[in-house]
Amino acid sequence: MAVIRVLSGIQPSGELHIGNYLGAIQSWVHDQHEFDSFFTIVDLHAITVEHSPVELRENTLRLAMTLLAAGLDPQVCTIFVQSHVSAHAELSWLLECTATYGELSRMTQFKDKGKNDESIRAGLFTYPALMAADILLYQAERVPVGEDQRQHLELTRDVAIRFNAKYGETFKVPRATIPPLGARIMDLARPFNKMSKSSNSSSGTVFILDSADEIVKKISRAVTDTESTVKYDPENRPGVSNLIELYCAVTRDDPNEVASRYTMYGQLKKSVSDALIALLAPLQQS
Ligand code: TYM
């Protein structure tokens, strides 16, 4: 039977948060036992924005340690630093010459971070071609990521299909595997924004090394709304829905059923903190 290859990556651009864990790392830990899995710390992606070279080196090592603590086992999967394999940069160039300016211009992450800013680095624009190279180089079929990477995966597929058509069958065409719950955890203080490593508000972000006290404090201050009922409705009630989603991504319960269990935000928040503390305790101890 053919072995299915998995590849995913993460930027060493700050502390790992609960969104990274529930959206991606949790799936990595699972997939390593089922598939031939490769996980990369993408330092070349992290230099597409302003950074300190010293901090980047430290963050790369720290992230490697955190991934091991989170349960990645180098006996069963391959963990590596992107810049240590020069073929990533080499293939990236070929894919930059396959992707179009229009495609790269439409990437929402690029638009959010720097469109119309003359001083942004050219690498931020071509970033998705490097990400496609990361994946296609390993003939990966499954790419476990959070929701924010879906568009990059669609581009990777388009580029692979186009390359194969022009130069001959070369690459497997991969697909994103996105978890049904926890794929887009929102900022606790600003629930219309995604929780992010680079967010200025640490009060809105649960880092996976946060102490139990910090978790309780952040969850209890999470923005909800003034409604009197607990309801799962991500579009209209993003704050409370984000809390329900956090809880269900850990327990695998159904969000609507969980919403029906609570009448007060305080009780829901207590359950969310308890679930997160129990989830993170083994990782923090190792
Ligand atoms: P990065 O470093 O921003 O995030 C790493 C992973 O965490 C997921 N994630 C989230 N999931 C749920 N809720 C959130 N708030 C949240 N924030 C982040 C991301 O979806 C991602 O899966 N471009 C990628 C790194 C990359 C890559 C690759 C991924 C480079 N090459 C090849 C897969 C395959 C990125 O910046 O992820």
PDB file of C-alpha atoms and ligand atoms in Angstrom:
ATOM      1  CA  MET A   1       0.000   0.000   0.000  1.00  0.00           C
ATOM      2  CA  ALA A   2       1.357   3.462  -0.920  1.00  0.00           C
ATOM      3  CA  VAL A   3       2.474   5.534   2.047  1.00  0.00           C
ATOM      4  CA  ILE A   4       0.660   8.846   2.433  1.00  0.00           C
ATOM      5  CA  ARG A   5       2.960  11.769   3.069  1.00  0.00           C
ATOM      6  CA  VAL A   6       2.036  14.648   5.392  1.00  0.00           C
ATOM      7  CA  LEU A   7       3.822  17.983   5.533  1.00  0.00           C
ATOM      8  CA  SER A   8       3.085  21.090   7.509  1.00  0.00           C
ATOM      9  CA  GLY A   9       4.978  24.117   8.761  1.00  0.00           C
ATOM     10  CA  ILE A  10       4.979  26.852  11.359  1.00  0.00           C
ATOM     11  CA  GLN A  11       6.780  30.174  11.583  1.00  0.00           C
ATOM     12  CA  PRO A  12       9.206  30.806  14.444  1.00  0.00           C
ATOM     13  CA  SER A  13       7.806  34.283  14.900  1.00  0.00           C
ATOM     14  CA  GLY A  14       6.638  34.254  18.509  1.00  0.00           C
ATOM     15  CA  GLU A  15       5.206  32.115  21.274  1.00  0.00           C
ATOM     16  CA  LEU A  16       2.914  29.293  20.223  1.00  0.00           C
ATOM     17  CA  HIS A  17      -0.722  30.035  21.117  1.00  0.00           C
ATOM     18  CA  ILE A  18      -3.800  27.911  21.592  1.00  0.00           C
ATOM     19  CA  GLY A  19      -4.974  28.665  18.015  1.00  0.00           C
ATOM     20  CA  ASN A  20      -1.770  27.148  16.601  1.00  0.00           C
ATOM     21  CA  TYR A  21      -2.221  24.160  18.869  1.00  0.00           C
ATOM     22  CA  LEU A  22      -5.911  23.462  18.161  1.00  0.00           C
ATOM     23  CA  GLY A  23      -5.771  24.473  14.484  1.00  0.00           C
ATOM     24  CA  ALA A  24      -2.596  22.609  13.538  1.00  0.00           C
ATOM     25  CA  ILE A  25      -0.280  21.022  16.125  1.00  0.00           C
ATOM     26  CA  GLN A  26      -2.974  18.773  17.599  1.00  0.00           C
ATOM     27  CA  SER A  27      -3.496  17.272  14.107  1.00  0.00           C
ATOM     28  CA  TRP A  28       0.277  16.928  13.619  1.00  0.00           C
ATOM     29  CA  VAL A  29       0.583  14.920  16.819  1.00  0.00           C
ATOM     30  CA  HIS A  30      -2.189  12.640  15.593  1.00  0.00           C
ATOM     31  CA  ASP A  31      -0.966  12.357  11.971  1.00  0.00           C
ATOM     32  CA  GLN A  32       2.596  11.383  12.892  1.00  0.00           C
ATOM     33  CA  HIS A  33       1.299   7.952  13.956  1.00  0.00           C
ATOM     34  CA  GLU A  34      -0.842   7.440  10.861  1.00  0.00           C
ATOM     35  CA  PHE A  35       1.226   8.850   7.984  1.00  0.00           C
ATOM     36  CA  ASP A  36       4.797   9.501   6.835  1.00  0.00           C
ATOM     37  CA  SER A  37       4.986  12.940   8.433  1.00  0.00           C
ATOM     38  CA  PHE A  38       7.291  15.926   7.940  1.00  0.00           C
ATOM     39  CA  PHE A  39       7.024  19.092  10.046  1.00  0.00           C
ATOM     40  CA  THR A  40       9.111  22.148   9.359  1.00  0.00           C
ATOM     41  CA  ILE A  41       9.955  25.339  11.228  1.00  0.00           C
ATOM     42  CA  VAL A  42       9.772  27.861   8.429  1.00  0.00           C
ATOM     43  CA  ASP A  43      12.460  30.404   9.267  1.00  0.00           C
ATOM     44  CA  LEU A  44      12.676  31.592   5.638  1.00  0.00           C
ATOM     45  CA  HIS A  45       9.037  32.657   5.873  1.00  0.00           C
ATOM     46  CA  ALA A  46       9.747  34.527   9.110  1.00  0.00           C
ATOM     47  CA  ILE A  47      12.257  36.849   7.370  1.00  0.00           C
ATOM     48  CA  THR A  48       9.585  38.195   5.013  1.00  0.00           C
ATOM     49  CA  VAL A  49       8.729  40.786   7.696  1.00  0.00           C
ATOM     50  CA  GLU A  50      10.817  42.931  10.043  1.00  0.00           C
ATOM     51  CA  HIS A  51      12.704  40.682  12.495  1.00  0.00           C
ATOM     52  CA  SER A  52      15.762  40.414  14.695  1.00  0.00           C
ATOM     53  CA  PRO A  53      18.235  37.739  13.471  1.00  0.00           C
ATOM     54  CA  VAL A  54      19.233  36.940  17.071  1.00  0.00           C
ATOM     55  CA  GLU A  55      15.630  36.517  18.171  1.00  0.00           C
ATOM     56  CA  LEU A  56      14.866  34.436  15.102  1.00  0.00           C
ATOM     57  CA  ARG A  57      17.575  31.933  16.031  1.00  0.00           C
ATOM     58  CA  GLU A  58      16.316  31.770  19.626  1.00  0.00           C
ATOM     59  CA  ASN A  59      12.688  31.448  18.534  1.00  0.00           C
ATOM     60  CA  THR A  60      13.575  28.621  16.153  1.00  0.00           C
ATOM     61  CA  LEU A  61      15.132  26.563  18.956  1.00  0.00           C
ATOM     62  CA  ARG A  62      12.370  27.448  21.377  1.00  0.00           C
ATOM     63  CA  LEU A  63       9.714  26.419  18.901  1.00  0.00           C
ATOM     64  CA  ALA A  64      11.494  23.102  18.272  1.00  0.00           C
ATOM     65  CA  MET A  65      11.468  22.454  22.041  1.00  0.00           C
ATOM     66  CA  THR A  66       7.786  23.383  22.294  1.00  0.00           C
ATOM     67  CA  LEU A  67       6.852  21.069  19.415  1.00  0.00           C
ATOM     68  CA  LEU A  68       8.623  18.195  21.151  1.00  0.00           C
ATOM     69  CA  ALA A  69       6.840  19.022  24.405  1.00  0.00           C
ATOM     70  CA  ALA A  70       3.528  19.151  22.519  1.00  0.00           C
ATOM     71  CA  GLY A  71       4.033  15.517  21.535  1.00  0.00           C
ATOM     72  CA  LEU A  72       5.880  15.404  18.216  1.00  0.00           C
ATOM     73  CA  ASP A  73       8.162  12.388  18.398  1.00  0.00           C
ATOM     74  CA  PRO A  74      11.314  12.465  16.258  1.00  0.00           C
ATOM     75  CA  GLN A  75      11.292   8.648  16.326  1.00  0.00           C
ATOM     76  CA  VAL A  76       8.122   8.606  14.243  1.00  0.00           C
ATOM     77  CA  CYS A  77       8.142  11.888  12.285  1.00  0.00           C
ATOM     78  CA  THR A  78      10.727  14.189  10.737  1.00  0.00           C
ATOM     79  CA  ILE A  79      11.111  17.654  12.271  1.00  0.00           C
ATOM     80  CA  PHE A  80      13.433  20.083  10.525  1.00  0.00           C
ATOM     81  CA  VAL A  81      14.334  23.715   9.952  1.00  0.00           C
ATOM     82  CA  GLN A  82      13.340  24.932   6.484  1.00  0.00           C
ATOM     83  CA  SER A  83      16.546  26.884   5.758  1.00  0.00           C
ATOM     84  CA  HIS A  84      18.645  23.754   6.393  1.00  0.00           C
ATOM     85  CA  VAL A  85      17.287  22.266   3.158  1.00  0.00           C
ATOM     86  CA  SER A  86      18.333  24.566   0.299  1.00  0.00           C
ATOM     87  CA  ALA A  87      15.958  22.843  -2.139  1.00  0.00           C
ATOM     88  CA  HIS A  88      13.071  24.835  -0.583  1.00  0.00           C
ATOM     89  CA  ALA A  89      14.506  28.114  -1.884  1.00  0.00           C
ATOM     90  CA  GLU A  90      15.470  26.502  -5.215  1.00  0.00           C
ATOM     91  CA  LEU A  91      12.013  25.099  -5.935  1.00  0.00           C
ATOM     92  CA  SER A  92      10.446  28.318  -4.721  1.00  0.00           C
ATOM     93  CA  TRP A  93      12.033  30.169  -7.661  1.00  0.00           C
ATOM     94  CA  LEU A  94      10.633  27.673 -10.176  1.00  0.00           C
ATOM     95  CA  LEU A  95       7.186  28.056  -8.621  1.00  0.00           C
ATOM     96  CA  GLU A  96       7.437  31.861  -8.620  1.00  0.00           C
ATOM     97  CA  CYS A  97       7.861  31.431 -12.362  1.00  0.00           C
ATOM     98  CA  THR A  98       4.708  29.268 -12.459  1.00  0.00           C
ATOM     99  CA  ALA A  99       2.392  31.343 -10.233  1.00  0.00           C
ATOM    100  CA  THR A 100       1.094  34.625 -11.640  1.00  0.00           C
ATOM    101  CA  TYR A 101       1.231  38.161 -10.287  1.00  0.00           C
ATOM    102  CA  GLY A 102      -2.575  38.202 -10.187  1.00  0.00           C
ATOM    103  CA  GLU A 103      -2.735  35.041  -8.073  1.00  0.00           C
ATOM    104  CA  LEU A 104      -0.191  36.292  -5.565  1.00  0.00           C
ATOM    105  CA  SER A 105      -1.902  39.708  -5.392  1.00  0.00           C
ATOM    106  CA  ARG A 106      -5.181  38.061  -4.389  1.00  0.00           C
ATOM    107  CA  MET A 107      -3.773  36.300  -1.314  1.00  0.00           C
ATOM    108  CA  THR A 108      -5.647  37.744   1.661  1.00  0.00           C
ATOM    109  CA  GLN A 109      -2.683  37.344   4.010  1.00  0.00           C
ATOM    110  CA  PHE A 110      -0.605  39.517   1.688  1.00  0.00           C
ATOM    111  CA  LYS A 111      -3.399  42.073   1.377  1.00  0.00           C
ATOM    112  CA  ASP A 112      -3.805  42.204   5.174  1.00  0.00           C
ATOM    113  CA  LYS A 113      -0.127  42.556   5.904  1.00  0.00           C
ATOM    114  CA  GLY A 114       1.128  44.944   3.319  1.00  0.00           C
ATOM    115  CA  LYS A 115      -0.600  45.721   0.059  1.00  0.00           C
ATOM    116  CA  ASN A 116      -0.073  49.362  -0.954  1.00  0.00           C
ATOM    117  CA  ASP A 117       2.930  49.687   1.362  1.00  0.00           C
ATOM    118  CA  GLU A 118       5.994  50.417  -0.794  1.00  0.00           C
ATOM    119  CA  SER A 119       8.418  49.346   1.915  1.00  0.00           C
ATOM    120  CA  ILE A 120       7.199  45.750   2.363  1.00  0.00           C
ATOM    121  CA  ARG A 121       9.633  43.075   1.305  1.00  0.00           C
ATOM    122  CA  ALA A 122       9.239  41.407  -2.077  1.00  0.00           C
ATOM    123  CA  GLY A 123       9.461  38.084  -0.216  1.00  0.00           C
ATOM    124  CA  LEU A 124       6.158  38.795   1.528  1.00  0.00           C
ATOM    125  CA  PHE A 125       4.535  38.929  -1.895  1.00  0.00           C
ATOM    126  CA  THR A 126       6.150  35.685  -3.135  1.00  0.00           C
ATOM    127  CA  TYR A 127       5.679  33.955   0.250  1.00  0.00           C
ATOM    128  CA  PRO A 128       2.966  31.549  -1.066  1.00  0.00           C
ATOM    129  CA  ALA A 129       5.362  30.200  -3.739  1.00  0.00           C
ATOM    130  CA  LEU A 130       7.841  29.259  -0.996  1.00  0.00           C
ATOM    131  CA  MET A 131       5.022  27.615   0.953  1.00  0.00           C
ATOM    132  CA  ALA A 132       4.020  25.664  -2.171  1.00  0.00           C
ATOM    133  CA  ALA A 133       7.661  24.581  -2.532  1.00  0.00           C
ATOM    134  CA  ASP A 134       7.691  23.336   1.091  1.00  0.00           C
ATOM    135  CA  ILE A 135       4.767  21.069   0.302  1.00  0.00           C
ATOM    136  CA  LEU A 136       5.462  19.946  -3.277  1.00  0.00           C
ATOM    137  CA  LEU A 137       9.116  19.133  -2.599  1.00  0.00           C
ATOM    138  CA  TYR A 138       8.021  16.254  -0.353  1.00  0.00           C
ATOM    139  CA  GLN A 139       5.186  15.027  -2.597  1.00  0.00           C
ATOM    140  CA  ALA A 140       2.910  15.582   0.404  1.00  0.00           C
ATOM    141  CA  GLU A 141      -0.755  14.687  -0.068  1.00  0.00           C
ATOM    142  CA  ARG A 142      -2.121  15.915   3.259  1.00  0.00           C
ATOM    143  CA  VAL A 143      -1.349  19.312   4.743  1.00  0.00           C
ATOM    144  CA  PRO A 144      -2.823  19.803   8.245  1.00  0.00           C
ATOM    145  CA  VAL A 145      -3.373  23.533   8.768  1.00  0.00           C
ATOM    146  CA  GLY A 146      -5.792  26.057  10.239  1.00  0.00           C
ATOM    147  CA  GLU A 147      -8.428  27.859   8.184  1.00  0.00           C
ATOM    148  CA  ASP A 148      -6.187  30.871   7.435  1.00  0.00           C
ATOM    149  CA  GLN A 149      -3.951  28.681   5.227  1.00  0.00           C
ATOM    150  CA  ARG A 150      -6.767  27.371   3.011  1.00  0.00           C
ATOM    151  CA  GLN A 151      -6.198  29.951   0.274  1.00  0.00           C
ATOM    152  CA  HIS A 152      -2.442  29.214   0.200  1.00  0.00           C
ATOM    153  CA  LEU A 153      -3.231  25.521  -0.226  1.00  0.00           C
ATOM    154  CA  GLU A 154      -5.586  26.269  -3.100  1.00  0.00           C
ATOM    155  CA  LEU A 155      -2.804  28.219  -4.789  1.00  0.00           C
ATOM    156  CA  THR A 156      -0.383  25.331  -4.166  1.00  0.00           C
ATOM    157  CA  ARG A 157      -2.799  22.951  -5.888  1.00  0.00           C
ATOM    158  CA  ASP A 158      -3.260  25.288  -8.868  1.00  0.00           C
ATOM    159  CA  VAL A 159       0.491  25.746  -9.249  1.00  0.00           C
ATOM    160  CA  ALA A 160       1.150  21.989  -9.035  1.00  0.00           C
ATOM    161  CA  ILE A 161      -1.498  21.224 -11.670  1.00  0.00           C
ATOM    162  CA  ARG A 162      -0.145  23.939 -13.984  1.00  0.00           C
ATOM    163  CA  PHE A 163       3.462  22.810 -13.531  1.00  0.00           C
ATOM    164  CA  ASN A 164       2.529  19.174 -14.245  1.00  0.00           C
ATOM    165  CA  ALA A 165       0.635  20.179 -17.384  1.00  0.00           C
ATOM    166  CA  LYS A 166       3.507  22.261 -18.750  1.00  0.00           C
ATOM    167  CA  TYR A 167       6.597  20.274 -17.776  1.00  0.00           C
ATOM    168  CA  GLY A 168       5.273  16.745 -17.340  1.00  0.00           C
ATOM    169  CA  GLU A 169       3.826  14.893 -14.348  1.00  0.00           C
ATOM    170  CA  THR A 170       6.102  15.983 -11.464  1.00  0.00           C
ATOM    171  CA  PHE A 171       4.157  16.805  -8.309  1.00  0.00           C
ATOM    172  CA  LYS A 172       1.435  15.143  -6.280  1.00  0.00           C
ATOM    173  CA  VAL A 173      -1.462  17.569  -5.841  1.00  0.00           C
ATOM    174  CA  PRO A 174      -1.927  18.087  -2.069  1.00  0.00           C
ATOM    175  CA  ARG A 175      -4.997  18.978  -0.064  1.00  0.00           C
ATOM    176  CA  ALA A 176      -5.471  20.926   3.151  1.00  0.00           C
ATOM    177  CA  THR A 177      -6.780  18.948   6.118  1.00  0.00           C
ATOM    178  CA  ILE A 178      -8.541  21.457   8.338  1.00  0.00           C
ATOM    179  CA  PRO A 179     -10.109  20.381  11.656  1.00  0.00           C
ATOM    180  CA  PRO A 180     -13.890  20.832  11.953  1.00  0.00           C
ATOM    181  CA  LEU A 181     -13.469  22.727  15.249  1.00  0.00           C
ATOM    182  CA  GLY A 182     -10.641  25.018  16.350  1.00  0.00           C
ATOM    183  CA  ALA A 183      -9.480  25.890  12.813  1.00  0.00           C
ATOM    184  CA  ARG A 184      -9.973  29.604  13.385  1.00  0.00           C
ATOM    185  CA  ILE A 185      -9.641  30.610  17.028  1.00  0.00           C
ATOM    186  CA  MET A 186     -10.337  34.295  17.518  1.00  0.00           C
ATOM    187  CA  ASP A 187      -8.630  36.869  19.732  1.00  0.00           C
ATOM    188  CA  LEU A 188     -10.294  36.902  23.171  1.00  0.00           C
ATOM    189  CA  ALA A 189     -10.200  40.690  23.457  1.00  0.00           C
ATOM    190  CA  ARG A 190     -11.115  41.371  19.795  1.00  0.00           C
ATOM    191  CA  PRO A 191     -13.179  38.399  18.647  1.00  0.00           C
ATOM    192  CA  PHE A 192     -13.510  39.740  15.086  1.00  0.00           C
ATOM    193  CA  ASN A 193      -9.749  39.172  14.655  1.00  0.00           C
ATOM    194  CA  LYS A 194      -7.935  35.858  14.467  1.00  0.00           C
ATOM    195  CA  MET A 195      -5.774  34.967  17.468  1.00  0.00           C
ATOM    196  CA  SER A 196      -2.246  35.590  16.244  1.00  0.00           C
ATOM    197  CA  LYS A 197       1.389  35.235  17.366  1.00  0.00           C
ATOM    198  CA  SER A 198       2.080  38.787  16.271  1.00  0.00           C
ATOM    199  CA  SER A 199      -0.938  40.333  18.001  1.00  0.00           C
ATOM    200  CA  ASN A 200      -0.138  43.338  20.203  1.00  0.00           C
ATOM    201  CA  SER A 201      -2.738  42.237  22.748  1.00  0.00           C
ATOM    202  CA  SER A 202      -1.354  39.436  24.881  1.00  0.00           C
ATOM    203  CA  SER A 203      -4.590  39.623  26.931  1.00  0.00           C
ATOM    204  CA  GLY A 204      -6.474  38.288  23.904  1.00  0.00           C
ATOM    205  CA  THR A 205      -4.077  35.412  23.285  1.00  0.00           C
ATOM    206  CA  VAL A 206      -3.715  32.212  25.326  1.00  0.00           C
ATOM    207  CA  PHE A 207      -0.125  31.064  24.901  1.00  0.00           C
ATOM    208  CA  ILE A 208       0.436  27.382  25.374  1.00  0.00           C
ATOM    209  CA  LEU A 209       2.962  28.050  28.127  1.00  0.00           C
ATOM    210  CA  ASP A 210       0.603  30.363  30.066  1.00  0.00           C
ATOM    211  CA  SER A 211       0.143  29.393  33.717  1.00  0.00           C
ATOM    212  CA  ALA A 212      -3.228  28.218  35.019  1.00  0.00           C
ATOM    213  CA  ASP A 213      -3.729  31.619  36.695  1.00  0.00           C
ATOM    214  CA  GLU A 214      -3.011  33.473  33.468  1.00  0.00           C
ATOM    215  CA  ILE A 215      -5.449  31.271  31.563  1.00  0.00           C
ATOM    216  CA  VAL A 216      -8.209  31.864  34.129  1.00  0.00           C
ATOM    217  CA  LYS A 217      -7.561  35.616  34.005  1.00  0.00           C
ATOM    218  CA  LYS A 218      -7.590  35.826  30.197  1.00  0.00           C
ATOM    219  CA  ILE A 219     -10.697  33.675  29.763  1.00  0.00           C
ATOM    220  CA  SER A 220     -12.608  35.481  32.501  1.00  0.00           C
ATOM    221  CA  ARG A 221     -11.872  38.818  30.781  1.00  0.00           C
ATOM    222  CA  ALA A 222     -12.745  37.521  27.303  1.00  0.00           C
ATOM    223  CA  VAL A 223     -15.147  39.808  25.471  1.00  0.00           C
ATOM    224  CA  THR A 224     -18.641  38.324  25.087  1.00  0.00           C
ATOM    225  CA  ASP A 225     -21.697  40.509  24.516  1.00  0.00           C
ATOM    226  CA  THR A 226     -24.681  41.957  26.335  1.00  0.00           C
ATOM    227  CA  GLU A 227     -27.177  39.262  25.345  1.00  0.00           C
ATOM    228  CA  SER A 228     -28.666  37.229  28.156  1.00  0.00           C
ATOM    229  CA  THR A 229     -28.413  33.781  26.521  1.00  0.00           C
ATOM    230  CA  VAL A 230     -25.482  31.532  25.626  1.00  0.00           C
ATOM    231  CA  LYS A 231     -25.682  30.749  21.907  1.00  0.00           C
ATOM    232  CA  TYR A 232     -23.314  29.373  19.258  1.00  0.00           C
ATOM    233  CA  ASP A 233     -23.535  31.845  16.385  1.00  0.00           C
ATOM    234  CA  PRO A 234     -19.999  32.720  15.147  1.00  0.00           C
ATOM    235  CA  GLU A 235     -21.175  35.418  12.755  1.00  0.00           C
ATOM    236  CA  ASN A 236     -23.391  37.435  15.097  1.00  0.00           C
ATOM    237  CA  ARG A 237     -22.018  36.405  18.509  1.00  0.00           C
ATOM    238  CA  PRO A 238     -18.271  35.965  17.844  1.00  0.00           C
ATOM    239  CA  GLY A 239     -17.052  36.347  21.435  1.00  0.00           C
ATOM    240  CA  VAL A 240     -19.203  33.724  23.099  1.00  0.00           C
ATOM    241  CA  SER A 241     -18.994  31.449  20.034  1.00  0.00           C
ATOM    242  CA  ASN A 242     -15.203  31.590  20.197  1.00  0.00           C
ATOM    243  CA  LEU A 243     -15.328  30.420  23.820  1.00  0.00           C
ATOM    244  CA  ILE A 244     -17.659  27.569  22.886  1.00  0.00           C
ATOM    245  CA  GLU A 245     -15.403  26.644  19.974  1.00  0.00           C
ATOM    246  CA  LEU A 246     -12.327  26.624  22.242  1.00  0.00           C
ATOM    247  CA  TYR A 247     -14.126  24.289  24.614  1.00  0.00           C
ATOM    248  CA  CYS A 248     -15.388  21.952  21.875  1.00  0.00           C
ATOM    249  CA  ALA A 249     -12.040  21.801  20.069  1.00  0.00           C
ATOM    250  CA  VAL A 250     -10.680  20.291  23.294  1.00  0.00           C
ATOM    251  CA  THR A 251     -13.603  18.064  24.318  1.00  0.00           C
ATOM    252  CA  ARG A 252     -14.917  17.281  20.792  1.00  0.00           C
ATOM    253  CA  ASP A 253     -18.451  18.055  21.998  1.00  0.00           C
ATOM    254  CA  ASP A 254     -21.047  19.607  19.723  1.00  0.00           C
ATOM    255  CA  PRO A 255     -21.074  23.448  19.952  1.00  0.00           C
ATOM    256  CA  ASN A 256     -24.872  23.822  19.916  1.00  0.00           C
ATOM    257  CA  GLU A 257     -25.283  21.160  22.555  1.00  0.00           C
ATOM    258  CA  VAL A 258     -22.638  22.847  24.732  1.00  0.00           C
ATOM    259  CA  ALA A 259     -24.362  26.222  24.319  1.00  0.00           C
ATOM    260  CA  SER A 260     -27.624  24.678  25.549  1.00  0.00           C
ATOM    261  CA  ARG A 261     -25.919  23.525  28.767  1.00  0.00           C
ATOM    262  CA  TYR A 262     -25.158  27.057  29.998  1.00  0.00           C
ATOM    263  CA  THR A 263     -27.277  29.968  31.034  1.00  0.00           C
ATOM    264  CA  MET A 264     -24.486  32.235  32.272  1.00  0.00           C
ATOM    265  CA  TYR A 265     -21.220  33.314  30.699  1.00  0.00           C
ATOM    266  CA  GLY A 266     -19.380  32.868  34.004  1.00  0.00           C
ATOM    267  CA  GLN A 267     -20.113  29.127  34.111  1.00  0.00           C
ATOM    268  CA  LEU A 268     -19.096  28.686  30.471  1.00  0.00           C
ATOM    269  CA  LYS A 269     -15.854  30.593  31.054  1.00  0.00           C
ATOM    270  CA  LYS A 270     -15.017  28.398  34.032  1.00  0.00           C
ATOM    271  CA  SER A 271     -15.501  25.261  31.902  1.00  0.00           C
ATOM    272  CA  VAL A 272     -13.335  26.721  29.115  1.00  0.00           C
ATOM    273  CA  SER A 273     -10.472  27.589  31.513  1.00  0.00           C
ATOM    274  CA  ASP A 274     -10.677  24.153  33.146  1.00  0.00           C
ATOM    275  CA  ALA A 275     -10.554  22.423  29.744  1.00  0.00           C
ATOM    276  CA  LEU A 276      -7.574  24.485  28.541  1.00  0.00           C
ATOM    277  CA  ILE A 277      -5.635  24.047  31.787  1.00  0.00           C
ATOM    278  CA  ALA A 278      -6.161  20.252  31.672  1.00  0.00           C
ATOM    279  CA  LEU A 279      -5.165  20.148  27.994  1.00  0.00           C
ATOM    280  CA  LEU A 280      -1.965  22.129  28.462  1.00  0.00           C
ATOM    281  CA  ALA A 281      -0.779  20.714  31.803  1.00  0.00           C
ATOM    282  CA  PRO A 282       1.005  17.598  30.405  1.00  0.00           C
ATOM    283  CA  LEU A 283       2.681  19.654  27.683  1.00  0.00           C
ATOM    284  CA  GLN A 284       3.850  22.268  30.193  1.00  0.00           C
ATOM    285  CA  GLN A 285       5.250  19.643  32.543  1.00  0.00           C
ATOM    286  CA  SER A 286       7.359  17.918  29.886  1.00  0.00           C
TER     287      SER A 286
HETATM  288  P1  TYM B   1       1.641  30.081  11.074  1.00  0.00           P
HETATM  289  O1  TYM B   1       3.027  29.999  11.614  1.00  0.00           O
HETATM  290  O2  TYM B   1       1.007  31.441  11.027  1.00  0.00           O
HETATM  291  O3  TYM B   1       0.669  29.150  11.890  1.00  0.00           O
HETATM  292  C1  TYM B   1       0.962  27.784  12.110  1.00  0.00           C
HETATM  293  C2  TYM B   1      -0.331  26.971  12.046  1.00  0.00           C
HETATM  294  O4  TYM B   1      -1.258  27.445  13.022  1.00  0.00           O
HETATM  295  C3  TYM B   1      -2.516  27.714  12.398  1.00  0.00           C
HETATM  296  N1  TYM B   1      -3.127  28.871  13.077  1.00  0.00           N
HETATM  297  C4  TYM B   1      -4.346  28.864  13.622  1.00  0.00           C
HETATM  298  N2  TYM B   1      -5.277  27.894  13.725  1.00  0.00           N
HETATM  299  C5  TYM B   1      -6.435  28.209  14.388  1.00  0.00           C
HETATM  300  N3  TYM B   1      -6.687  29.433  14.927  1.00  0.00           N
HETATM  301  C6  TYM B   1      -5.784  30.428  14.841  1.00  0.00           C
HETATM  302  N4  TYM B   1      -6.029  31.613  15.385  1.00  0.00           N
HETATM  303  C7  TYM B   1      -4.543  30.157  14.168  1.00  0.00           C
HETATM  304  N5  TYM B   1      -3.433  30.899  13.929  1.00  0.00           N
HETATM  305  C8  TYM B   1      -2.585  30.095  13.253  1.00  0.00           C
HETATM  306  C9  TYM B   1      -2.171  28.055  10.950  1.00  0.00           C
HETATM  307  O5  TYM B   1      -3.283  27.862  10.104  1.00  0.00           O
HETATM  308  C10 TYM B   1      -1.036  27.093  10.675  1.00  0.00           C
HETATM  309  O6  TYM B   1      -1.539  25.831  10.281  1.00  0.00           O
HETATM  310  N6  TYM B   1       2.250  29.933   6.077  1.00  0.00           N
HETATM  311  C11 TYM B   1       2.185  29.126   7.305  1.00  0.00           C
HETATM  312  C12 TYM B   1       3.424  28.282   7.564  1.00  0.00           C
HETATM  313  C13 TYM B   1       3.854  27.391   6.434  1.00  0.00           C
HETATM  314  C14 TYM B   1       3.246  26.179   6.063  1.00  0.00           C
HETATM  315  C15 TYM B   1       4.062  25.662   5.021  1.00  0.00           C
HETATM  316  C16 TYM B   1       2.121  25.490   6.501  1.00  0.00           C
HETATM  317  C17 TYM B   1       4.946  27.592   5.654  1.00  0.00           C
HETATM  318  N7  TYM B   1       5.079  26.554   4.793  1.00  0.00           N
HETATM  319  C18 TYM B   1       3.736  24.466   4.384  1.00  0.00           C
HETATM  320  C19 TYM B   1       1.805  24.284   5.871  1.00  0.00           C
HETATM  321  C20 TYM B   1       2.617  23.791   4.838  1.00  0.00           C
HETATM  322  C21 TYM B   1       2.023  30.049   8.504  1.00  0.00           C
HETATM  323  O7  TYM B   1       2.401  31.180   8.450  1.00  0.00           O
HETATM  324  O8  TYM B   1       1.564  29.412   9.619  1.00  0.00           O
END
